[in-house]
């Protein structure tokens, strides 16, 4: 099973990247789960024909009780991808990281992985601030690999540096490692060179270079991914290539992840103040 966390600065396009990668895996015949770990709960819309999915935290607030089945908090999207959104607290109240922890504990109680037996689990995680809650996918062994989405913009690279440092903080525990950088272009000056320098200084590789293209907006306007809309196009082929390489590495035993629990396991706290 591939367990992959995709991190990046808010607005950098990580949800677009994650959804297209999910679609690529699905079109390769793989059983995929995508979990949006962002209070905006907008990770899975392009897999669900633009429809919004009730986040887990919204469900808990509205019904004041835990769901009794996965069907109450999930939806099937393009390629039969199982979509889940953690959501977050009421604006101005509580810690968004706790929403991720509450969701993971709930999914463990509902035996998500045992029931679904996925080939791939993708965690789409906000990376502006990698606090205890937002670091949950990497700090407890849920994800085995991390991909960092960045452009050549200063603040995107700053966030990418923080994410890489957060992963390294857990390296001695055998948790996730950074698989590489996805360059999601914004057409800034010397963009490739800036990201190459960033990656080289940290011993990382650029695993995909995604061009800035109006096709993304066209697909998003239709509530679809580029992989679904134009599977034979140049951009879609980049996502297929990345999916194929990740699958090949997994099959060849090259992924350096460690033994991880079959479920999500229990998290007691994100280390954040109330």
Tab-separated table of C-alpha atoms in Angstrom:
chain	number	residue	atom	x	y	z
A	1	UNK	CA	0.000	0.000	0.000
A	2	UNK	CA	1.286	3.454	-0.905
A	3	UNK	CA	0.653	5.995	1.862
A	4	UNK	CA	1.580	9.422	0.578
A	5	UNK	CA	1.219	12.847	2.200
A	6	UNK	CA	1.236	15.834	-0.128
A	7	UNK	CA	2.149	19.084	1.619
A	8	UNK	CA	2.423	22.642	0.396
A	9	UNK	CA	1.688	26.248	1.150
A	10	UNK	CA	-1.958	27.262	1.000
A	11	UNK	CA	-2.899	28.237	-2.552
A	12	UNK	CA	0.095	26.535	-4.145
A	13	UNK	CA	-2.091	23.975	-5.918
A	14	UNK	CA	-1.528	20.917	-3.753
A	15	UNK	CA	-5.205	19.914	-3.866
A	16	UNK	CA	-5.165	20.133	-7.661
A	17	UNK	CA	-2.001	18.055	-7.747
A	18	UNK	CA	-3.373	15.523	-5.257
A	19	UNK	CA	-6.677	15.093	-7.103
A	20	UNK	CA	-4.963	14.629	-10.455
A	21	UNK	CA	-2.582	12.103	-8.932
A	22	UNK	CA	-5.528	10.255	-7.357
A	23	UNK	CA	-7.237	10.184	-10.749
A	24	UNK	CA	-4.059	8.878	-12.399
A	25	UNK	CA	-3.743	6.062	-9.860
A	26	UNK	CA	-7.435	5.227	-10.316
A	27	UNK	CA	-7.062	5.082	-14.102
A	28	UNK	CA	-4.219	2.630	-13.572
A	29	UNK	CA	-6.779	0.375	-11.898
A	30	UNK	CA	-5.777	1.143	-8.323
A	31	UNK	CA	-8.121	1.495	-5.363
A	32	UNK	CA	-7.568	4.998	-4.002
A	33	UNK	CA	-8.540	6.969	-0.899
A	34	UNK	CA	-8.000	10.742	-0.804
A	35	UNK	CA	-8.207	12.480	2.568
A	36	UNK	CA	-8.298	16.270	2.565
A	37	UNK	CA	-6.595	17.576	5.717
A	38	UNK	CA	-7.377	21.267	5.368
A	39	UNK	CA	-10.010	23.346	7.195
A	40	UNK	CA	-11.222	24.669	3.818
A	41	UNK	CA	-12.355	21.133	2.936
A	42	UNK	CA	-11.801	21.716	-0.774
A	43	UNK	CA	-9.454	18.858	-1.589
A	44	UNK	CA	-11.829	16.479	-3.334
A	45	UNK	CA	-14.188	18.748	-5.302
A	46	UNK	CA	-12.567	18.028	-8.658
A	47	UNK	CA	-13.091	14.309	-8.102
A	48	UNK	CA	-16.744	14.844	-7.164
A	49	UNK	CA	-17.914	16.830	-10.193
A	50	UNK	CA	-17.564	20.046	-8.207
A	51	UNK	CA	-19.821	18.889	-5.388
A	52	UNK	CA	-18.957	19.648	-1.775
A	53	UNK	CA	-18.509	16.819	0.699
A	54	UNK	CA	-19.589	17.320	4.305
A	55	UNK	CA	-16.377	17.435	6.362
A	56	UNK	CA	-16.066	15.131	9.325
A	57	UNK	CA	-15.822	18.041	11.763
A	58	UNK	CA	-19.039	19.559	10.364
A	59	UNK	CA	-20.791	16.216	10.793
A	60	UNK	CA	-19.688	15.988	14.422
A	61	UNK	CA	-20.905	19.512	15.154
A	62	UNK	CA	-24.216	19.115	13.356
A	63	UNK	CA	-25.190	15.739	14.775
A	64	UNK	CA	-23.274	15.900	18.063
A	65	UNK	CA	-22.347	12.243	17.728
A	66	UNK	CA	-19.972	10.034	15.803
A	67	UNK	CA	-21.124	8.569	12.496
A	68	UNK	CA	-21.873	4.864	12.609
A	69	UNK	CA	-20.761	4.110	9.060
A	70	UNK	CA	-18.213	5.345	6.542
A	71	UNK	CA	-20.986	6.192	4.095
A	72	UNK	CA	-22.064	9.097	6.290
A	73	UNK	CA	-18.746	10.935	5.892
A	74	UNK	CA	-17.415	9.740	2.519
A	75	UNK	CA	-18.309	9.929	-1.158
A	76	UNK	CA	-17.168	8.081	-4.266
A	77	UNK	CA	-15.605	10.256	-6.929
A	78	UNK	CA	-14.039	9.834	-10.347
A	79	UNK	CA	-12.447	6.427	-10.768
A	80	UNK	CA	-14.249	5.261	-7.625
A	81	UNK	CA	-11.813	7.258	-5.468
A	82	UNK	CA	-13.100	7.315	-1.891
A	83	UNK	CA	-13.141	10.957	-0.784
A	84	UNK	CA	-12.950	12.247	2.797
A	85	UNK	CA	-12.577	15.790	4.160
A	86	UNK	CA	-11.492	16.461	7.736
A	87	UNK	CA	-12.646	20.087	7.841
A	88	UNK	CA	-11.862	22.217	10.839
A	89	UNK	CA	-13.287	24.016	13.850
A	90	UNK	CA	-15.814	26.828	13.875
A	91	UNK	CA	-13.869	29.891	12.627
A	92	UNK	CA	-12.195	31.643	15.516
A	93	UNK	CA	-12.686	28.708	17.880
A	94	UNK	CA	-10.414	25.738	18.482
A	95	UNK	CA	-7.419	24.300	16.686
A	96	UNK	CA	-7.618	23.107	13.085
A	97	UNK	CA	-4.970	20.462	13.765
A	98	UNK	CA	-7.284	18.817	16.267
A	99	UNK	CA	-9.770	18.293	13.456
A	100	UNK	CA	-7.260	16.076	11.684
A	101	UNK	CA	-6.599	14.074	14.824
A	102	UNK	CA	-10.304	13.658	15.592
A	103	UNK	CA	-10.909	12.485	12.028
A	104	UNK	CA	-8.053	9.983	12.069
A	105	UNK	CA	-9.257	8.511	15.348
A	106	UNK	CA	-12.766	8.221	13.957
A	107	UNK	CA	-11.564	6.566	10.748
A	108	UNK	CA	-9.661	4.081	12.853
A	109	UNK	CA	-12.808	3.286	14.841
A	110	UNK	CA	-14.661	2.732	11.561
A	111	UNK	CA	-11.834	0.465	10.339
A	112	UNK	CA	-11.359	2.395	7.113
A	113	UNK	CA	-8.218	0.676	5.862
A	114	UNK	CA	-9.305	-2.808	6.889
A	115	UNK	CA	-12.626	-2.387	5.136
A	116	UNK	CA	-11.460	-0.653	1.959
A	117	UNK	CA	-8.086	-2.352	1.519
A	118	UNK	CA	-6.800	0.479	-0.696
A	119	UNK	CA	-3.762	0.344	-2.934
A	120	UNK	CA	-3.073	4.050	-2.405
A	121	UNK	CA	-3.938	6.526	0.351
A	122	UNK	CA	-3.266	10.202	-0.355
A	123	UNK	CA	-3.292	12.805	2.406
A	124	UNK	CA	-3.681	16.389	1.130
A	125	UNK	CA	-2.259	18.530	3.946
A	126	UNK	CA	-1.943	22.273	4.492
A	127	UNK	CA	1.699	23.124	5.031
A	128	UNK	CA	1.847	26.805	5.984
A	129	UNK	CA	2.217	25.836	9.652
A	130	UNK	CA	3.303	22.278	10.381
A	131	UNK	CA	2.024	22.077	13.962
A	132	UNK	CA	1.341	18.818	15.781
A	133	UNK	CA	-2.050	18.312	14.168
A	134	UNK	CA	-1.008	19.090	10.617
A	135	UNK	CA	2.086	16.927	11.142
A	136	UNK	CA	-0.102	13.966	12.155
A	137	UNK	CA	0.177	12.197	8.775
A	138	UNK	CA	3.974	12.104	9.157
A	139	UNK	CA	4.506	11.956	12.899
A	140	UNK	CA	2.537	8.789	13.597
A	141	UNK	CA	3.468	6.675	10.599
A	142	UNK	CA	0.243	7.168	8.632
A	143	UNK	CA	2.152	8.287	5.545
A	144	UNK	CA	5.348	6.601	4.425
A	145	UNK	CA	6.341	9.222	1.882
A	146	UNK	CA	5.951	12.987	1.541
A	147	UNK	CA	5.770	15.025	-1.637
A	148	UNK	CA	6.174	18.781	-1.266
A	149	UNK	CA	4.421	21.020	-3.784
A	150	UNK	CA	6.094	24.362	-4.388
A	151	UNK	CA	6.654	27.050	-6.976
A	152	UNK	CA	9.684	29.290	-7.262
A	153	UNK	CA	7.981	31.973	-5.159
A	154	UNK	CA	9.717	32.997	-1.949
A	155	UNK	CA	6.923	32.128	0.476
A	156	UNK	CA	6.185	28.805	-1.238
A	157	UNK	CA	9.831	27.807	-0.855
A	158	UNK	CA	9.835	29.039	2.739
A	159	UNK	CA	6.882	26.770	3.532
A	160	UNK	CA	8.541	23.892	1.666
A	161	UNK	CA	11.627	24.342	3.825
A	162	UNK	CA	9.550	24.180	7.002
A	163	UNK	CA	7.804	21.042	5.800
A	164	UNK	CA	11.110	19.364	4.988
A	165	UNK	CA	12.443	20.291	8.437
A	166	UNK	CA	9.322	18.872	10.085
A	167	UNK	CA	9.808	15.553	8.300
A	168	UNK	CA	13.472	15.448	9.287
A	169	UNK	CA	12.479	15.949	12.937
A	170	UNK	CA	10.810	12.538	12.828
A	171	UNK	CA	13.477	10.815	10.761
A	172	UNK	CA	15.106	9.078	13.713
A	173	UNK	CA	11.757	7.468	14.583
A	174	UNK	CA	11.488	5.808	11.197
A	175	UNK	CA	8.436	7.761	10.090
A	176	UNK	CA	7.870	9.359	6.683
A	177	UNK	CA	10.623	10.650	4.436
A	178	UNK	CA	10.475	13.247	1.681
A	179	UNK	CA	10.146	11.508	-1.672
A	180	UNK	CA	10.705	14.709	-3.582
A	181	UNK	CA	9.539	18.093	-4.816
A	182	UNK	CA	6.706	18.765	-7.251
A	183	UNK	CA	7.346	22.025	-9.050
A	184	UNK	CA	3.937	23.564	-9.742
A	185	UNK	CA	4.952	26.515	-11.856
A	186	UNK	CA	3.828	30.107	-11.360
A	187	UNK	CA	6.085	31.419	-14.130
A	188	UNK	CA	8.265	33.516	-11.837
A	189	UNK	CA	11.703	34.548	-13.059
A	190	UNK	CA	14.307	31.744	-13.034
A	191	UNK	CA	11.726	29.452	-11.432
A	192	UNK	CA	13.279	26.113	-12.314
A	193	UNK	CA	16.716	27.283	-11.196
A	194	UNK	CA	15.390	28.502	-7.841
A	195	UNK	CA	13.616	25.228	-7.105
A	196	UNK	CA	16.591	23.172	-8.272
A	197	UNK	CA	18.833	25.112	-5.889
A	198	UNK	CA	16.372	24.601	-3.039
A	199	UNK	CA	16.168	20.868	-3.748
A	200	UNK	CA	19.926	20.408	-4.193
A	201	UNK	CA	20.745	22.145	-0.893
A	202	UNK	CA	18.456	19.686	0.906
A	203	UNK	CA	19.413	16.576	-0.982
A	204	UNK	CA	15.987	16.309	-2.625
A	205	UNK	CA	14.893	15.611	-6.179
A	206	UNK	CA	12.277	17.256	-8.367
A	207	UNK	CA	9.930	14.395	-9.214
A	208	UNK	CA	7.521	16.355	-11.419
A	209	UNK	CA	7.477	19.701	-13.197
A	210	UNK	CA	3.900	20.858	-13.798
A	211	UNK	CA	3.458	23.795	-16.205
A	212	UNK	CA	1.145	26.701	-15.505
A	213	UNK	CA	-1.726	26.213	-17.932
A	214	UNK	CA	-5.273	27.506	-18.397
A	215	UNK	CA	-6.349	23.883	-18.762
A	216	UNK	CA	-6.362	23.588	-14.970
A	217	UNK	CA	-8.941	26.364	-14.667
A	218	UNK	CA	-10.993	24.864	-17.498
A	219	UNK	CA	-11.069	21.508	-15.735
A	220	UNK	CA	-11.815	23.068	-12.344
A	221	UNK	CA	-14.724	25.047	-13.803
A	222	UNK	CA	-16.232	21.691	-14.749
A	223	UNK	CA	-15.452	20.110	-11.385
A	224	UNK	CA	-13.019	17.702	-12.997
A	225	UNK	CA	-9.330	16.880	-13.068
A	226	UNK	CA	-7.170	17.283	-16.143
A	227	UNK	CA	-6.496	13.547	-15.971
A	228	UNK	CA	-10.217	12.928	-16.437
A	229	UNK	CA	-10.805	15.728	-18.942
A	230	UNK	CA	-7.797	15.131	-21.205
A	231	UNK	CA	-6.107	11.844	-20.246
A	232	UNK	CA	-3.916	11.823	-23.354
A	233	UNK	CA	-2.750	15.417	-22.965
A	234	UNK	CA	0.752	16.520	-22.007
A	235	UNK	CA	-0.181	17.599	-18.478
A	236	UNK	CA	-2.124	14.422	-17.680
A	237	UNK	CA	0.845	12.365	-18.847
A	238	UNK	CA	2.997	14.048	-16.191
A	239	UNK	CA	0.658	12.778	-13.480
A	240	UNK	CA	0.531	9.306	-15.026
A	241	UNK	CA	4.322	9.277	-15.140
A	242	UNK	CA	4.588	10.213	-11.461
A	243	UNK	CA	1.952	7.631	-10.480
A	244	UNK	CA	3.722	4.940	-12.509
A	245	UNK	CA	7.087	5.690	-10.899
A	246	UNK	CA	5.608	5.584	-7.393
A	247	UNK	CA	3.917	2.273	-8.180
A	248	UNK	CA	7.147	0.866	-9.620
A	249	UNK	CA	9.114	1.908	-6.553
A	250	UNK	CA	6.513	0.342	-4.281
A	251	UNK	CA	6.512	-2.898	-6.267
A	252	UNK	CA	10.301	-2.992	-6.252
A	253	UNK	CA	10.534	-2.444	-2.521
A	254	UNK	CA	12.387	0.825	-2.991
A	255	UNK	CA	10.096	2.858	-0.775
A	256	UNK	CA	11.934	3.456	2.489
A	257	UNK	CA	8.893	3.535	4.753
A	258	UNK	CA	8.777	1.519	7.929
A	259	UNK	CA	6.293	-0.842	9.467
A	260	UNK	CA	3.120	1.155	9.965
A	261	UNK	CA	-0.155	0.242	11.624
A	262	UNK	CA	-2.866	-1.316	9.505
A	263	UNK	CA	-5.265	1.290	10.871
A	264	UNK	CA	-4.661	4.864	11.840
A	265	UNK	CA	-3.980	4.275	15.496
A	266	UNK	CA	-4.969	6.606	18.315
A	267	UNK	CA	-3.667	10.120	18.705
A	268	UNK	CA	-4.301	11.795	21.999
A	269	UNK	CA	-3.182	15.348	21.333
A	270	UNK	CA	-1.713	17.574	18.664
A	271	UNK	CA	0.400	19.489	21.142
A	272	UNK	CA	-1.532	22.668	20.431
A	273	UNK	CA	-3.130	24.946	23.014
A	274	UNK	CA	-6.901	24.921	23.261
